[in-house]
PDB file of C-alpha atoms in Angstrom:
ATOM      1  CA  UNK B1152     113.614 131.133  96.185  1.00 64.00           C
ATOM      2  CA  UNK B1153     110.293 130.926  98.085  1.00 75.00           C
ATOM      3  CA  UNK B1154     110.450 133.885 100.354  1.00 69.00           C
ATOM      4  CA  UNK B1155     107.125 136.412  99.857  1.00 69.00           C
ATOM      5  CA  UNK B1156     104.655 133.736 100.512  1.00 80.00           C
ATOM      6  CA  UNK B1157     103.987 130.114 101.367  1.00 88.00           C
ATOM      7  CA  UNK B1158     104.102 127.187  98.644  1.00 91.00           C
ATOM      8  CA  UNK B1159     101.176 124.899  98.483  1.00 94.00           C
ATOM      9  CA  UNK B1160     101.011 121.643  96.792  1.00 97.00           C
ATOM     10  CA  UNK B1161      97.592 120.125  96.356  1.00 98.00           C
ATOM     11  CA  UNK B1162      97.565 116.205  95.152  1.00 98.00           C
ATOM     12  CA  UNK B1163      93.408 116.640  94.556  1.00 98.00           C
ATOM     13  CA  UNK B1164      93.118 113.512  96.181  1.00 98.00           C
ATOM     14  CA  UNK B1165      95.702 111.799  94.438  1.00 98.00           C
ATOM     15  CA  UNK B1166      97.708 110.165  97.385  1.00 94.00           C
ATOM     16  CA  UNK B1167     100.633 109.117  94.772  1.00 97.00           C
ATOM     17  CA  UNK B1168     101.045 112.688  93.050  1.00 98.00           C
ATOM     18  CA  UNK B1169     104.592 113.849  92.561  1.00 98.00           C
ATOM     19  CA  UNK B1170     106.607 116.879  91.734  1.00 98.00           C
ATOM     20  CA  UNK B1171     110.018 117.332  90.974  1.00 98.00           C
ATOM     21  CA  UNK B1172     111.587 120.714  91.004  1.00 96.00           C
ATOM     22  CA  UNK B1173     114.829 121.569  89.518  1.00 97.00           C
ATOM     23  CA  UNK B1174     116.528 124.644  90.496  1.00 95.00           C
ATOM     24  CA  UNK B1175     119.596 125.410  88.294  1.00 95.00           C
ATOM     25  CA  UNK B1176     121.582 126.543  91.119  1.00 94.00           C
ATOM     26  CA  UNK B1177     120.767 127.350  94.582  1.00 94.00           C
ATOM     27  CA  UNK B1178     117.655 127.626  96.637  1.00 92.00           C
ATOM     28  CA  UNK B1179     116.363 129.065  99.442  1.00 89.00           C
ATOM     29  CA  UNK B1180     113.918 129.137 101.691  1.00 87.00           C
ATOM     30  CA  UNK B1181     113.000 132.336 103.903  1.00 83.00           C
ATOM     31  CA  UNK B1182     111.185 132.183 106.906  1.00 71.00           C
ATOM     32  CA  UNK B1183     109.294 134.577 109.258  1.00 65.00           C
ATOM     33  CA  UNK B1184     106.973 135.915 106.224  1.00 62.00           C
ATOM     34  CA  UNK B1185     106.940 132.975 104.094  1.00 68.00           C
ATOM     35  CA  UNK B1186     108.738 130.405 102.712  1.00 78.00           C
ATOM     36  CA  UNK B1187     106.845 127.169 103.856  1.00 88.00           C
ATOM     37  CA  UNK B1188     105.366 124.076 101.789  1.00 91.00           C
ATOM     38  CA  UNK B1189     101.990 123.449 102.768  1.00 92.00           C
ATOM     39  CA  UNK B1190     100.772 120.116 101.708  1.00 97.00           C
ATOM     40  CA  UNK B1191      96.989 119.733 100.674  1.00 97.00           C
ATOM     41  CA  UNK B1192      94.739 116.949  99.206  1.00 98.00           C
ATOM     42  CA  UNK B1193      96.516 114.248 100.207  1.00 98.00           C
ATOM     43  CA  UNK B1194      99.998 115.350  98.755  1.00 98.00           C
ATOM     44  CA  UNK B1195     102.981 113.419 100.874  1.00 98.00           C
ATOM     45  CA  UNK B1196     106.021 114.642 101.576  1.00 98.00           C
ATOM     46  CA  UNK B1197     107.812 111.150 100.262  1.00 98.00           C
ATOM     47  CA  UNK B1198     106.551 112.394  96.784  1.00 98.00           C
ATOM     48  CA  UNK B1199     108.241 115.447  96.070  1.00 98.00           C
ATOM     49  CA  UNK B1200     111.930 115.906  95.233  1.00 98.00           C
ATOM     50  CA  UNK B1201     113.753 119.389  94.910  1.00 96.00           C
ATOM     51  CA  UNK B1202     116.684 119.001  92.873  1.00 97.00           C
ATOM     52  CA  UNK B1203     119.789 121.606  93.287  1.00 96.00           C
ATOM     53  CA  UNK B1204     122.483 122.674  90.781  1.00 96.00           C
ATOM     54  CA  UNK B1205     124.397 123.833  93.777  1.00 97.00           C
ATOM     55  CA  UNK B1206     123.342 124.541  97.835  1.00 97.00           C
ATOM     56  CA  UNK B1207     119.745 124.358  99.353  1.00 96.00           C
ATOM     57  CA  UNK B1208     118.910 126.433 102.541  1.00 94.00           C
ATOM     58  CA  UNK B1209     116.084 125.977 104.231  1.00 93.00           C
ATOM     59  CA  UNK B1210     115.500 129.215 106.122  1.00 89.00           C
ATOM     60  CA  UNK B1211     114.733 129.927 109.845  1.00 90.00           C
ATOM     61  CA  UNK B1212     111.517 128.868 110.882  1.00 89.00           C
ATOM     62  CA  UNK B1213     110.614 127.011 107.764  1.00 90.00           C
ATOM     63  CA  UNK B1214     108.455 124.018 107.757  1.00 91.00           C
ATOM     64  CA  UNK B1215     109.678 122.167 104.785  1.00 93.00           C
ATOM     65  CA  UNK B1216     108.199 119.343 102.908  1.00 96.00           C
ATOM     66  CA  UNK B1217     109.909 116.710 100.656  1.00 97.00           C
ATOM     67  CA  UNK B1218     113.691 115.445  99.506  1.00 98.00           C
ATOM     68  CA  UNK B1219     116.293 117.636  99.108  1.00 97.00           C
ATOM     69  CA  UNK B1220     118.999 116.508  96.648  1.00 97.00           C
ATOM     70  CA  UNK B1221     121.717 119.202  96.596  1.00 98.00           C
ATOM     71  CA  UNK B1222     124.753 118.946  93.847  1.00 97.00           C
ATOM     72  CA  UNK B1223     127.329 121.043  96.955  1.00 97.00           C
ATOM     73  CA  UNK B1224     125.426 121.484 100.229  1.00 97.00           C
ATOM     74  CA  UNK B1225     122.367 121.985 102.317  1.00 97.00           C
ATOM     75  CA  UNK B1226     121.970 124.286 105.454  1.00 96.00           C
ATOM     76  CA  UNK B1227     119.050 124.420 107.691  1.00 95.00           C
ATOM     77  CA  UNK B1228     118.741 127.424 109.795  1.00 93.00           C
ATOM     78  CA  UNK B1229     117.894 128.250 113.259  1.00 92.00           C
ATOM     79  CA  UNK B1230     114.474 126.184 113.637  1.00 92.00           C
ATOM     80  CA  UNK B1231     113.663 124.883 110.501  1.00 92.00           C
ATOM     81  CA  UNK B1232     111.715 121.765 110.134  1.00 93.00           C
ATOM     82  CA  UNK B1233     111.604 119.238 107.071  1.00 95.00           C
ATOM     83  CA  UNK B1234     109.372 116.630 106.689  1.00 97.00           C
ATOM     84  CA  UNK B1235     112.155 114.829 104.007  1.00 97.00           C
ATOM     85  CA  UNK B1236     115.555 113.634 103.509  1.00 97.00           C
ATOM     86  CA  UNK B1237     118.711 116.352 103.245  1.00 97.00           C
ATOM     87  CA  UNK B1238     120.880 114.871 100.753  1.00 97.00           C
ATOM     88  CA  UNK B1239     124.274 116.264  99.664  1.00 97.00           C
ATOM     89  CA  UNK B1240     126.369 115.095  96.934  1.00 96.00           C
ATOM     90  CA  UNK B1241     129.538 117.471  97.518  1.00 97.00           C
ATOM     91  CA  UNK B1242     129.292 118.667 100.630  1.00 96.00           C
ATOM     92  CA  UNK B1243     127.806 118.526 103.759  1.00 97.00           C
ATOM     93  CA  UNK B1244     124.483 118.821 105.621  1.00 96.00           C
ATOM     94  CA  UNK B1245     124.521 121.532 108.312  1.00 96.00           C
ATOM     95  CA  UNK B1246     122.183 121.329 111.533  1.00 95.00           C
ATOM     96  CA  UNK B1247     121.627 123.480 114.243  1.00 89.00           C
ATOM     97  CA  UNK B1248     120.376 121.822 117.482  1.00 88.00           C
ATOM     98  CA  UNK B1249     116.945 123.426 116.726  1.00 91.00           C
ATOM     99  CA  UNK B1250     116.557 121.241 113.622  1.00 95.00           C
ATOM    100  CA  UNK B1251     113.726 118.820 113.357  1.00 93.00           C
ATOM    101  CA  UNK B1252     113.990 116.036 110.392  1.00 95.00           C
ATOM    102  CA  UNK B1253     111.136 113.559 110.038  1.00 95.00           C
ATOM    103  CA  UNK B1254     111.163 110.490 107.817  1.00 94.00           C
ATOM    104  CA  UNK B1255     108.336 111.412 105.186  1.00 89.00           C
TER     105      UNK B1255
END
């Protein structure tokens, strides 16, 4: 869960960085006080994959940065933001009309 703070990912000038993040089961994001990924020396959002043993939800508000690959299902919340791809192996991908998805 990232919910007491932003996450920042800094690629120190390394333009082809990655991370990968596996989460056992689900994740969340909260939004309002936190919750966020903030990329920084030239980290992309094409470069960094969340992996989820169950359901992602990206919180309200949240800007969100990379690809989502969820075992059941991923909600975004009222407007959320994701510079990414939502992908769901189970389940579906639930959208609000307030929900912005850019191609990294």
């Amino acid at each position: 869960m990232i919910q007491a703070g932003d996450l920042t990912l800094d690629a120190k000038g390394d333009p082809n960085a990655v991370w990968i993040f596996q989460i056992a089961s689900d994740f969340t994001t909260v939004g309002g006080a936190g919750g966020n990924i903030i990329l920084t020396g030239g980290a992309q959002a094409k470069n960094i994959y969340w992996q989820t043993g169950s359901s992602a939800t990206i919180g309200d508000g949240t800007t969100f940065k990379g690809n989502v690959l969820a075992l059941t299902s991923i909600t975004m919340n009222s407007g959320a933001r994701a510079v990414g791809r939502m992908l769901a192996l189970n389940g579906a991908v639930v959208m609000t009309n307030t929900n912005i998805i850019e191609k990294p």
